[in-house]
XYZ file of C-alpha atoms in Angstrom:
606
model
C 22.594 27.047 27.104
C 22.641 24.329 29.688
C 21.477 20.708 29.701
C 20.596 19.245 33.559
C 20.503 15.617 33.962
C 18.471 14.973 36.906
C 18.044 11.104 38.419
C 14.124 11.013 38.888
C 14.487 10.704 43.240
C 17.320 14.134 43.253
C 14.113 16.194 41.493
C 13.568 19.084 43.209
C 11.187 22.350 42.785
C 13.922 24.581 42.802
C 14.980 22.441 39.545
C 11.562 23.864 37.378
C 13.216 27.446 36.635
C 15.611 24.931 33.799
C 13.300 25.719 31.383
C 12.204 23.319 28.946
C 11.807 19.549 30.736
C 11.761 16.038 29.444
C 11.188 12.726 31.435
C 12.788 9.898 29.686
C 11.938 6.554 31.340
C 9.300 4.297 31.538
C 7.190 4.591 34.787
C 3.625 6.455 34.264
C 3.698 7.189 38.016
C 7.378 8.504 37.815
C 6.294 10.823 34.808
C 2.947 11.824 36.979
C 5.169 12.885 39.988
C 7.265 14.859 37.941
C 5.258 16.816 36.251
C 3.378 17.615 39.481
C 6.875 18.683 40.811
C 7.741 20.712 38.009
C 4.389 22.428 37.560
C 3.583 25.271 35.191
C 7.176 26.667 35.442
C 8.657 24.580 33.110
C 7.418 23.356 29.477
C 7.587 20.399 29.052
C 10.199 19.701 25.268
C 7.368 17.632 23.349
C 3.865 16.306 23.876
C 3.090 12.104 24.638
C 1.694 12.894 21.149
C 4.634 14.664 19.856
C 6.982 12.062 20.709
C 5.310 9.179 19.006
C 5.395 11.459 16.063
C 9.205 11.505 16.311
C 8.749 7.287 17.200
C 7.262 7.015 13.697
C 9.922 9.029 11.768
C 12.876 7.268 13.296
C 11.484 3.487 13.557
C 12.826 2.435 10.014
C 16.197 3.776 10.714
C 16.541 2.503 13.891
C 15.551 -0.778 12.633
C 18.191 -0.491 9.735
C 20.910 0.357 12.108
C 20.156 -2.222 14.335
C 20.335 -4.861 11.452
C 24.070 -3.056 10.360
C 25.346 -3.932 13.649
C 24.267 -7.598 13.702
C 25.602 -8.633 10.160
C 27.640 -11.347 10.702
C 27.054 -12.252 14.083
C 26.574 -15.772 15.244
C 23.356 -17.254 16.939
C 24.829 -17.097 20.770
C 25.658 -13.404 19.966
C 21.910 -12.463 18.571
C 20.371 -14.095 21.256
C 22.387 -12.173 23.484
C 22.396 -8.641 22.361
C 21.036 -5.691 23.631
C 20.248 -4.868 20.047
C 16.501 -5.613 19.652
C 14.079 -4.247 17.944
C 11.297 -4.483 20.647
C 9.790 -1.299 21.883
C 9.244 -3.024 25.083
C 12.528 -2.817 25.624
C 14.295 0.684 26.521
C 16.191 0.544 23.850
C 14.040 2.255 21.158
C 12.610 5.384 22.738
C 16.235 5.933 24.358
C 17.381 6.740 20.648
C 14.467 8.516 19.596
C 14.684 10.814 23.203
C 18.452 11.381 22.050
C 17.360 12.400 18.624
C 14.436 14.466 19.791
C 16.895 16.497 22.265
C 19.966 17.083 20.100
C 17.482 18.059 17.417
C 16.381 21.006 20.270
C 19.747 21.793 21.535
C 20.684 22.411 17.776
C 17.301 24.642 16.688
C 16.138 25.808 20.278
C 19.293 26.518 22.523
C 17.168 27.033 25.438
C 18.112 25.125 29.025
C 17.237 21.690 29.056
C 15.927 19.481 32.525
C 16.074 16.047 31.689
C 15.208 13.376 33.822
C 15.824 9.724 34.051
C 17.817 7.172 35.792
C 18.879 5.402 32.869
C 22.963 4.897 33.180
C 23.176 4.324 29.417
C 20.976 7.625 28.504
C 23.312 9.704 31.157
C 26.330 9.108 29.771
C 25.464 9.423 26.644
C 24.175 12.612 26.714
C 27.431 14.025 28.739
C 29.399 12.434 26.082
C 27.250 14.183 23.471
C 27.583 17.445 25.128
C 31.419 17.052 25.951
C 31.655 17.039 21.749
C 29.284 20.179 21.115
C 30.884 22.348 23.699
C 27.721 22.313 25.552
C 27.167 23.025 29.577
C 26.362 19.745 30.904
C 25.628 19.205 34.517
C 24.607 16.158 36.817
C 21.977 15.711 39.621
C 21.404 13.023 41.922
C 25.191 10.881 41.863
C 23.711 8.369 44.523
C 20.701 7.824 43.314
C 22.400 7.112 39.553
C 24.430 4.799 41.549
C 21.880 3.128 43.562
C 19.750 2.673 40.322
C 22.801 0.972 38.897
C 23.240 -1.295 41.469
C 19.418 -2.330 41.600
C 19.419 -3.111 38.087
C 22.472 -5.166 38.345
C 20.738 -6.703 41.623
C 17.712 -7.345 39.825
C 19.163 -8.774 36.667
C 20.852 -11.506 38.587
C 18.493 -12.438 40.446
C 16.565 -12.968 37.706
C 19.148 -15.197 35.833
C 19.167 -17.048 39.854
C 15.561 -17.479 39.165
C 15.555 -18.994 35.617
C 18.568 -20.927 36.477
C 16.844 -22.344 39.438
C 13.509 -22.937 37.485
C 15.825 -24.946 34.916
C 17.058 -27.288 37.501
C 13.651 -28.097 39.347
C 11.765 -28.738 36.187
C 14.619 -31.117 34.869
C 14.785 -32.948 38.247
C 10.834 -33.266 38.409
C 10.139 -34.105 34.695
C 12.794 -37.083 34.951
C 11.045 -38.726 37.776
C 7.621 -38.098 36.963
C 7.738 -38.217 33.395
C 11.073 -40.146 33.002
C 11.916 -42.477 29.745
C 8.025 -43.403 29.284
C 6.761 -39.958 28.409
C 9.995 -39.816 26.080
C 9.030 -42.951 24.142
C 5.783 -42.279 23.726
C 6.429 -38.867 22.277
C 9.795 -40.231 20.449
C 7.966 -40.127 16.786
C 5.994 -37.268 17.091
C 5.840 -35.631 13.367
C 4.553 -32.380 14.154
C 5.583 -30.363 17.455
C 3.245 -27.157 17.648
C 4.795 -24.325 19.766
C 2.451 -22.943 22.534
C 2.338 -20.872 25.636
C 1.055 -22.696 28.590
C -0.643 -20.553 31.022
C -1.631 -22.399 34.911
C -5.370 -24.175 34.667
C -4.584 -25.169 30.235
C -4.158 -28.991 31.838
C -5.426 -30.484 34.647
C -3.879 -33.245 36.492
C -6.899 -35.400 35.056
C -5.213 -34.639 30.981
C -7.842 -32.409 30.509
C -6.530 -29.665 27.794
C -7.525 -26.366 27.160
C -6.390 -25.727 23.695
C -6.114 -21.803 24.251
C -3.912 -20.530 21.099
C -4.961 -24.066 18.418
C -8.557 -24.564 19.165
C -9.675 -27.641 17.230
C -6.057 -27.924 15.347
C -4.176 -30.825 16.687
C -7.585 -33.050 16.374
C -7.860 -31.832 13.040
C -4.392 -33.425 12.568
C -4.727 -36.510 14.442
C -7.727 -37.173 12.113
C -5.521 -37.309 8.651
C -2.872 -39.385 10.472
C -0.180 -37.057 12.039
C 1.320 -37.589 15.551
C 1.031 -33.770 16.599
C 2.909 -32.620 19.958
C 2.651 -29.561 21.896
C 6.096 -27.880 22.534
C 5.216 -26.213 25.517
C 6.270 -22.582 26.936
C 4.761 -22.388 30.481
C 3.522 -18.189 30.799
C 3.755 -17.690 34.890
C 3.298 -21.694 36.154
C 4.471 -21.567 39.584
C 6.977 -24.157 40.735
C 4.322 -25.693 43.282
C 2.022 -26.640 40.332
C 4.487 -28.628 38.449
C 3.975 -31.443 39.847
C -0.164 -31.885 38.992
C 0.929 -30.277 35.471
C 3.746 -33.302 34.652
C 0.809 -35.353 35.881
C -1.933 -33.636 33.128
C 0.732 -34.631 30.956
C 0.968 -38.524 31.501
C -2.601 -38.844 31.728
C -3.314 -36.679 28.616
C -4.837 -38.169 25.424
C -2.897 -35.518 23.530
C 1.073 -35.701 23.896
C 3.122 -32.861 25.543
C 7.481 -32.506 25.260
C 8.643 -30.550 27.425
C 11.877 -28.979 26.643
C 13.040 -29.526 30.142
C 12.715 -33.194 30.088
C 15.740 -33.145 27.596
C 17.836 -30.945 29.536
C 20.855 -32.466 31.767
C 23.025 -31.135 34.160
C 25.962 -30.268 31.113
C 22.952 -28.506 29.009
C 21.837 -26.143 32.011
C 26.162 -25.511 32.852
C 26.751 -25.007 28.769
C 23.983 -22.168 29.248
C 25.019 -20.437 32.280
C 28.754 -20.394 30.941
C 27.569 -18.699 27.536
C 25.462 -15.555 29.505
C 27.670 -15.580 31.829
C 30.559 -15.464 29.580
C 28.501 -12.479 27.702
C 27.710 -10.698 30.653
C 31.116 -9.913 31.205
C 32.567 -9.323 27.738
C 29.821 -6.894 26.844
C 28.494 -5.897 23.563
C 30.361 -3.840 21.050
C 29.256 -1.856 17.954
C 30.599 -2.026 14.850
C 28.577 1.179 13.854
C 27.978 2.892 17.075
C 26.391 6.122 15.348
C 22.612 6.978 13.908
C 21.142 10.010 13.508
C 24.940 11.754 13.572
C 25.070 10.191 17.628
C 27.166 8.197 18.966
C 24.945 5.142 20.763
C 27.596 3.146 22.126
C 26.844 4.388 25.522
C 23.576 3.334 25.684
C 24.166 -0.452 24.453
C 27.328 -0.831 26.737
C 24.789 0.308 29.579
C 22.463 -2.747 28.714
C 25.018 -5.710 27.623
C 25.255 -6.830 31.222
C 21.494 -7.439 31.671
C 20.882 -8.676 28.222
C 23.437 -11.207 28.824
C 22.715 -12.552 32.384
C 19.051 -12.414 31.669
C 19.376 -14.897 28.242
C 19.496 -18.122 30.193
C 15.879 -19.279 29.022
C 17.048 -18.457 24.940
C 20.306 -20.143 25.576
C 18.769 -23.276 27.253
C 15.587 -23.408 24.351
C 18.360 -23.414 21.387
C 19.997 -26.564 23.545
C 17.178 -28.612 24.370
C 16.501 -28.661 20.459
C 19.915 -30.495 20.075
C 19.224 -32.743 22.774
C 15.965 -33.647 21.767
C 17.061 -34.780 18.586
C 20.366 -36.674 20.265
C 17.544 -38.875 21.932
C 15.808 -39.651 18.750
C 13.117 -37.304 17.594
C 12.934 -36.530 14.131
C 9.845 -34.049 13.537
C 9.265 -33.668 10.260
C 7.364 -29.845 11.336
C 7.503 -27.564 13.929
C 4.903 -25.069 14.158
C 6.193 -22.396 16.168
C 3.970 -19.456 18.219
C 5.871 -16.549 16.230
C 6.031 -13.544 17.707
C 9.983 -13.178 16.946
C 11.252 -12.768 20.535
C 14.672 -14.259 21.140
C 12.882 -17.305 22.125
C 11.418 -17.856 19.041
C 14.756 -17.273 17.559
C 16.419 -19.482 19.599
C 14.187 -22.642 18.893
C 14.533 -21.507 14.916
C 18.358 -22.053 14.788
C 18.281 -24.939 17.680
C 16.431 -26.503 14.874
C 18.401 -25.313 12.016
C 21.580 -26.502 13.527
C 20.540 -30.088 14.800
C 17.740 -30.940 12.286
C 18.420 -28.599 8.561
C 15.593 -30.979 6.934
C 13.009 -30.250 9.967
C 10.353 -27.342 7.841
C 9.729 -24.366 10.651
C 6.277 -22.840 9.890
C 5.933 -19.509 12.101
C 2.158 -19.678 13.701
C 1.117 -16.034 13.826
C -2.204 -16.543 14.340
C -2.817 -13.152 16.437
C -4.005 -9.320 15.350
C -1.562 -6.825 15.980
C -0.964 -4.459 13.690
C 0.648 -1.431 15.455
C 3.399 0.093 13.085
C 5.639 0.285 16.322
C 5.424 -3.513 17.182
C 8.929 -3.283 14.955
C 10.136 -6.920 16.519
C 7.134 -8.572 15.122
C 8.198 -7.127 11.124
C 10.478 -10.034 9.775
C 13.887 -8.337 8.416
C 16.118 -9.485 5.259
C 18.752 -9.568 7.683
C 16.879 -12.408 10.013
C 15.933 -13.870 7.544
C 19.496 -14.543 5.927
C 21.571 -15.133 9.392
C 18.128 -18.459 9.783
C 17.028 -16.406 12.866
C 13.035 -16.783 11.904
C 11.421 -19.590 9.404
C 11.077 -19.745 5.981
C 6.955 -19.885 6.061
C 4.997 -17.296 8.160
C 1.265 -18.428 8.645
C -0.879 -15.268 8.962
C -4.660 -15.345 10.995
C -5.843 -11.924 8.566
C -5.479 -10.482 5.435
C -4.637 -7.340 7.205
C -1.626 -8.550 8.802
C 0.301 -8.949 5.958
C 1.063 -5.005 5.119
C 2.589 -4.970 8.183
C 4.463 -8.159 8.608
C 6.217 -7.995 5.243
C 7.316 -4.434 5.509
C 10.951 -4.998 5.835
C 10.965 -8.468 4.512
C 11.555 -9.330 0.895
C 12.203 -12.942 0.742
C 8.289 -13.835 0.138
C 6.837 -17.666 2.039
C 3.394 -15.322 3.970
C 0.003 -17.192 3.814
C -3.311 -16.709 5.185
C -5.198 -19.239 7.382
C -7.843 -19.431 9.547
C -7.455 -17.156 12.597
C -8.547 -20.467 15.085
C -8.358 -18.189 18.329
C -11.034 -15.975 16.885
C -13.387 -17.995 15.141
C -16.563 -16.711 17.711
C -16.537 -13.643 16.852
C -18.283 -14.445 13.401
C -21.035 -16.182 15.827
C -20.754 -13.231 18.104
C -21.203 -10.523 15.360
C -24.278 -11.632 14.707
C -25.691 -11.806 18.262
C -24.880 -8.505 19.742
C -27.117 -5.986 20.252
C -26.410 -2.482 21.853
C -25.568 -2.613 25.460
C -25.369 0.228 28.083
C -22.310 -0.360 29.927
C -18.675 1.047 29.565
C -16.317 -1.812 29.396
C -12.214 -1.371 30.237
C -10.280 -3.950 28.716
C -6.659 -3.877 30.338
C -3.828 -4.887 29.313
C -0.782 -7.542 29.579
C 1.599 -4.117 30.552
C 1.480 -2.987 33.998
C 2.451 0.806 32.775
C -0.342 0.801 30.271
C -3.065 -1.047 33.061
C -1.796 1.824 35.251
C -2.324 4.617 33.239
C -5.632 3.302 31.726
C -7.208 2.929 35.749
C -5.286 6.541 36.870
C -7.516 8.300 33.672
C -10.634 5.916 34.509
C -10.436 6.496 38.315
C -9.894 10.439 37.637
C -12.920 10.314 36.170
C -15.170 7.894 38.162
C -17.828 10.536 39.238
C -18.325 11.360 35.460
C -18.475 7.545 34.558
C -20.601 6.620 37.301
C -23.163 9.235 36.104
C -22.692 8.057 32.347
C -23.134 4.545 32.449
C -25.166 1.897 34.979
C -21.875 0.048 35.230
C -18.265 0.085 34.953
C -17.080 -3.226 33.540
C -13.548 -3.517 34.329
C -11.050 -6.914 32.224
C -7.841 -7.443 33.789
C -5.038 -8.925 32.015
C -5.134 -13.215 33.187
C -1.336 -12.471 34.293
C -2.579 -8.681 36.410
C -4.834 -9.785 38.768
C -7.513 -7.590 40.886
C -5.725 -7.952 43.625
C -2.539 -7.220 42.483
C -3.544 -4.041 41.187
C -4.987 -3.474 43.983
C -1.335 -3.211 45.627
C -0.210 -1.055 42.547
C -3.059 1.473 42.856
C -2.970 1.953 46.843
C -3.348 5.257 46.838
C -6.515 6.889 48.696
C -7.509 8.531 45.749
C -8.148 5.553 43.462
C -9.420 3.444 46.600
C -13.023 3.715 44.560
C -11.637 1.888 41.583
C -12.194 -1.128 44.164
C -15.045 -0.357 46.264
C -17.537 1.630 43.820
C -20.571 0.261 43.303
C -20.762 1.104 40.116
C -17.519 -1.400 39.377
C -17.896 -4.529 38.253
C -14.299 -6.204 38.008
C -15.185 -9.071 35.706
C -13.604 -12.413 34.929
C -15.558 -13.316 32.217
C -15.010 -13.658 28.334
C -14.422 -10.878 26.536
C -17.191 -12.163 23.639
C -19.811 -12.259 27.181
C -18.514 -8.578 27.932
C -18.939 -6.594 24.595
C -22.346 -8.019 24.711
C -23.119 -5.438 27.479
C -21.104 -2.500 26.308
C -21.743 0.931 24.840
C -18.429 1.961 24.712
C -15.033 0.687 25.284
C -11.880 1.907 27.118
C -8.364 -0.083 26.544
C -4.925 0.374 25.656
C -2.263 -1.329 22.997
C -4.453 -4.715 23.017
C -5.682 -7.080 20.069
C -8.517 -7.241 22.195
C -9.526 -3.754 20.870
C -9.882 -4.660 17.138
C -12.148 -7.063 18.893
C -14.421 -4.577 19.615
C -14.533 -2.831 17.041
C -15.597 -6.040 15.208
C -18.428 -6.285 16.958
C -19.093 -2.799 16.383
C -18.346 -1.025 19.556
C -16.132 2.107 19.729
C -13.359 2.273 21.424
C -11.202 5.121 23.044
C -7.426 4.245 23.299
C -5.267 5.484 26.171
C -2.357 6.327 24.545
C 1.291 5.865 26.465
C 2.645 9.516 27.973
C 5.478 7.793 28.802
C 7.287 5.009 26.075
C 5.678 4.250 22.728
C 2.436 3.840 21.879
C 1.156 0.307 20.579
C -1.939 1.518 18.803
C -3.532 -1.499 17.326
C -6.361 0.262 15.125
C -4.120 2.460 12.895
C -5.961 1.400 9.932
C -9.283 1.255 11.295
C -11.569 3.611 10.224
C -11.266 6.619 12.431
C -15.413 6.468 13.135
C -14.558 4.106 15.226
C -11.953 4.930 17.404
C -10.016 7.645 19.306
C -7.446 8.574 21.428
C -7.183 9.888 24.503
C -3.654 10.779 26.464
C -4.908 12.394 29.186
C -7.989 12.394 31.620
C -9.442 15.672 29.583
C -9.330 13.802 26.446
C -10.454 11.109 27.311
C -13.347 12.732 28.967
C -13.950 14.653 25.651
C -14.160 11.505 23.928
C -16.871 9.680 25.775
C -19.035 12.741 26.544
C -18.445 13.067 22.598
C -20.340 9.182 21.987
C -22.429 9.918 24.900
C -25.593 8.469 25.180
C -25.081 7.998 21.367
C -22.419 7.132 18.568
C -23.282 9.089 15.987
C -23.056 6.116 13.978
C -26.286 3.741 14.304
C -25.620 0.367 15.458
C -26.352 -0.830 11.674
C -23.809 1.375 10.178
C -20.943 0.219 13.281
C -21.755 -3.623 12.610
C -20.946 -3.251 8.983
C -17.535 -1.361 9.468
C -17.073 -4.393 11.971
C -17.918 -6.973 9.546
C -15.230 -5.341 7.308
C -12.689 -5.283 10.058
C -13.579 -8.672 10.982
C -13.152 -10.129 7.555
C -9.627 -8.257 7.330
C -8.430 -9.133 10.547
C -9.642 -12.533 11.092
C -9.480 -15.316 8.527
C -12.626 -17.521 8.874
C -12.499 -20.794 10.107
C -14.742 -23.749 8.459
C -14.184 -26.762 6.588
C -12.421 -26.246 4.045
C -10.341 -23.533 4.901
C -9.009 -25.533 7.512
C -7.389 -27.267 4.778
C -4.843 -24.542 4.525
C -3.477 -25.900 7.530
C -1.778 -29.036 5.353
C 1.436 -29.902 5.462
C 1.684 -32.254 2.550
């Protein structure tokens, strides 16, 4: 028996007579050209579907071990850690690929190719076969190294970027906002937590009020001073300057974090990553599932660290906010329990203990593997996360209070959503297959590789192709991603409509849908369309209709499924439009609370 670890630019044919192969990182079109390498000579050790079997039996452990190590540990330390519970991060299907292959080398002691470029992975796996006595070898040195050295590279520039982000937005909103914006802001009772994306203010004040729709008026009206605590998603450095000015002008009030921060805030926060960077991250209980991880974390403490600076700078403009005088009495926070969220719930904790912190979770996601976004005990003790969690469906709940005992979960009205009751009731059927991409650039890729694999069966299937890109994935940056010649129609098809439109204006039109790990697909099926899910060969799966009735939906990993599947609803569901609007009106009731009068009331904070 012998186990091959292969960095993903050393694979070579010669390398497919292993045996059995496994690809362990995260790039679709890594995973494509490997398998095309390796061809039919090698099988590959378990299916896209088999692996997010072995994702589901491992996530509550994982999540349990992660929560032993971080006992005890102060806020800089948790904000800092490798340790998360994310499966965005590499973290999670790195231990479930190391259970998955010692559980082979133990029942199946066949040869084993693996390949990845993941430092962390690599020497934990030699270190695992050094104990067992088993034949490990290593291809591809250089490109391990090089890997290493990009990572670092990019890492730091990274933490260059944020730190030099930091300084121009403190410099700019102290002249153009200055002491006046801070007065007139100074006894705000209410700040409400929200991402900011480019156009959501105009230089004019003019607010789009993308994640509260109708919520701060409704406060204003029973005598609250409401303020946005803005995040800004992707603002470029160029547009700050119009932005600051949509704040001034603004009938609705706007704090910027970065108009508290000072020259010793932004040093106190590049001394405490870098100071992490260096020390690294150790574990108190290195091993789950019998393995020793402490490979893998070590591998991943330098990035974690250096990257932190936004957490680190968050949790310190909450102190110096309330050093110049603010006193909210709430903050409603945009929850999705990120280390950003964390970091403004003990910032808060620490420099204001009577402030109440409401977590806004006002959002439908309910994939089982979205483990971050499940609340622990542990969290919940160390003050990480707030005491009240505000919930936008009844369906929501199951999942958020999984590993959370301690209780404080509501529902309210699900503001973001509140058209789709309206748009329920207008749809017809349309005739056109719509692809709803997503915020991930892996899963947009793999969704338009499957779609543009299949565009002459599409084209023949449907009048149009309706294509949604993600607001942050533009057309034309995919059109850089996907520059091969063999996807060039996914651009230039006649057939392709690449849309910028709302997604309520879309479904209108559509027969059938095509999307990844999105909220945007329980959308669908709420207005009764069914949807076909491409689900991730490579990483874990965020399947947001696992308790959707299965009517409704299916999945598809590769192009054959997914062909299957539509030929399977084509021209008809076998469901009648009648009998899919009623299973969306179910959905819809579940998923999003209704928003009206009176159950806007919910929303009090006396």
């Amino acid at each position: 028996m012998k186990l091959t670890i292969c960095h993903p630019s050393a694979l070579k044919e010669n390398l497919a007579g292993c045996g059995h192969w496994a690809y362990l990182d995260s790039s679709f079109q890594e995973y494509e050209r490997v398998r095309l390498t390796l061809g039919e000579q090698a099988t590959p050790l378990c299916s896209p579907q088999a692996f997010q079997d072995h994702v589901a039996a491992s996530r509550r452990e994982i999540s349990a071990w992660i929560d032993d190590n971080l006992i005890g540990s102060d806020g800089n330390s948790v904000l800092l850690t490798p340790l998360t519970r994310s499966p965005f991060s590499p973290l999670f299907s790195e231990l479930v690929w190391l259970r998955v292959i010692d559980n082979f080398l133990i029942h199946q002691p066949n040869n084993l190719l693996v390949i990845t470029g993941s430092i962390g992975l690599t020497r934990a796996l030699e270190n695992h076969c050094q104990a067992k006595g088993i034949c490990c070898y290593r291809v591809g040195y250089p490109h391990l190294f090089a890997t290493i050295a990009k990572r670092r590279v990019r890492s730091l520039l990274k933490f260059c970027r944020d730190l030099v982000h930091a300084g121009v937005k403190a410099v700019l909103a102290r002249q153009l906002l200055g002491k006046a914006q801070i007065r007139r802001v100074l006894d705000a009772d209410i700040l409400v937590d929200t991402y900011l994306y480019p156009s959501d203010v105009k230089a004019d004040g003019a607010v789009i009020h993308r994640y509260y729709p109708g919520l701060i008026d409704w406060y204003l009206a029973r005598g609250h001073k409401p303020a946005y605590l803005p995040t800004l998603f992707r603002v470029p450095l160029r547009q700050l300057p119009a932005l600051y000015r949509g704040y001034r002008s603004s009938q609705y009030l706007f704090v910027p974090m970065e108009l508290f921060l000072g020259f010793s805030d932004i040093v106190w926060g590049v001394t405490k990553v870098a100071t992490r960077a260096l020390t690294g991250s150790k574990l108190p209980r290195p091993f789950i599932f019998g393995l020793d991880m402490s490979a893998i974390v070590e591998a991943e403490s330098w990035g974690a660290g250096i990257e932190g600076l936004p957490q680190m700078l968050t949790k310190r403009a909450t102190k110096s906010m309330v050093e110049a005088g603010m006193h909210p009495k709430w903050v409603l926070d945009w929850f999705e329990n990120q280390s950003i969220d964390q970091a403004l719930a003990i910032g808060f904790r620490e420099a204001l203990p009577d402030c109440r912190l409401i977590a806004m979770r006002l959002y439908a996601q309910y994939s089982s593997n979205l483990l971050s976004f499940q609340v622990t005990n542990r969290e919940r003790e160390q003050g990480l996360v707030p005491d009240e969690h505000w919930m936008g469906g009844e369906a929501w709940l199951d999942v958020a209070t999984r590993l959370d005992s301690h209780g404080g979960y509501k529902v309210v009205p699900n503001l973001r959503s509140s058209y789709l009751y309206k748009q329920q009731v207008m749809l017809g059927e349309g005739d056109d297959l719509l692809v709803l991409l997503t915020h991930s650039l892996q899963d947009t890729v793999q969704v338009l590789v499957l779609v543009g694999t299949l565009l002459p069966v599409l084209e023949k299937l449907f009048p149009v192709i309706r294509i949604k890109p993600h607001p942050s994935l533009g057309r034309d940056q995919l059109k850089k991603v996907m520059s091969d010649d063999e996807y060039r129609d996914l651009f230039l098809s006649r057939a392709i409509s690449w849309e910028e439109s709302g997604i309520s204006t879309l479904m209108a039109k559509a027969r059938l849908v095509v999307s990844a790990g999105t909220s945007s697909a329980i959308e669908a099926v709420a207005m009764g369309n069914p949807v076909v899910l491409v689900g991730a060969q490579v990483g874990i799966d965020m399947c947001p209709l696992e308790f959707v009735d299965k009517t409704m939906w299916r999945i598809a990993y590769d192009a054959n499924q997914l062909k299957e599947a539509i030929l399977a609803w084509s021209p008809d569901h076998p469901l009648s439009r009648v009998e899919r609007m009623e299973i969306g009106r179910t959905i819809l009731k579940k998923c999003y609370a209704p928003v009206s009068e009176a159950e806007m009331e919910k929303f009090s904070l006396e």
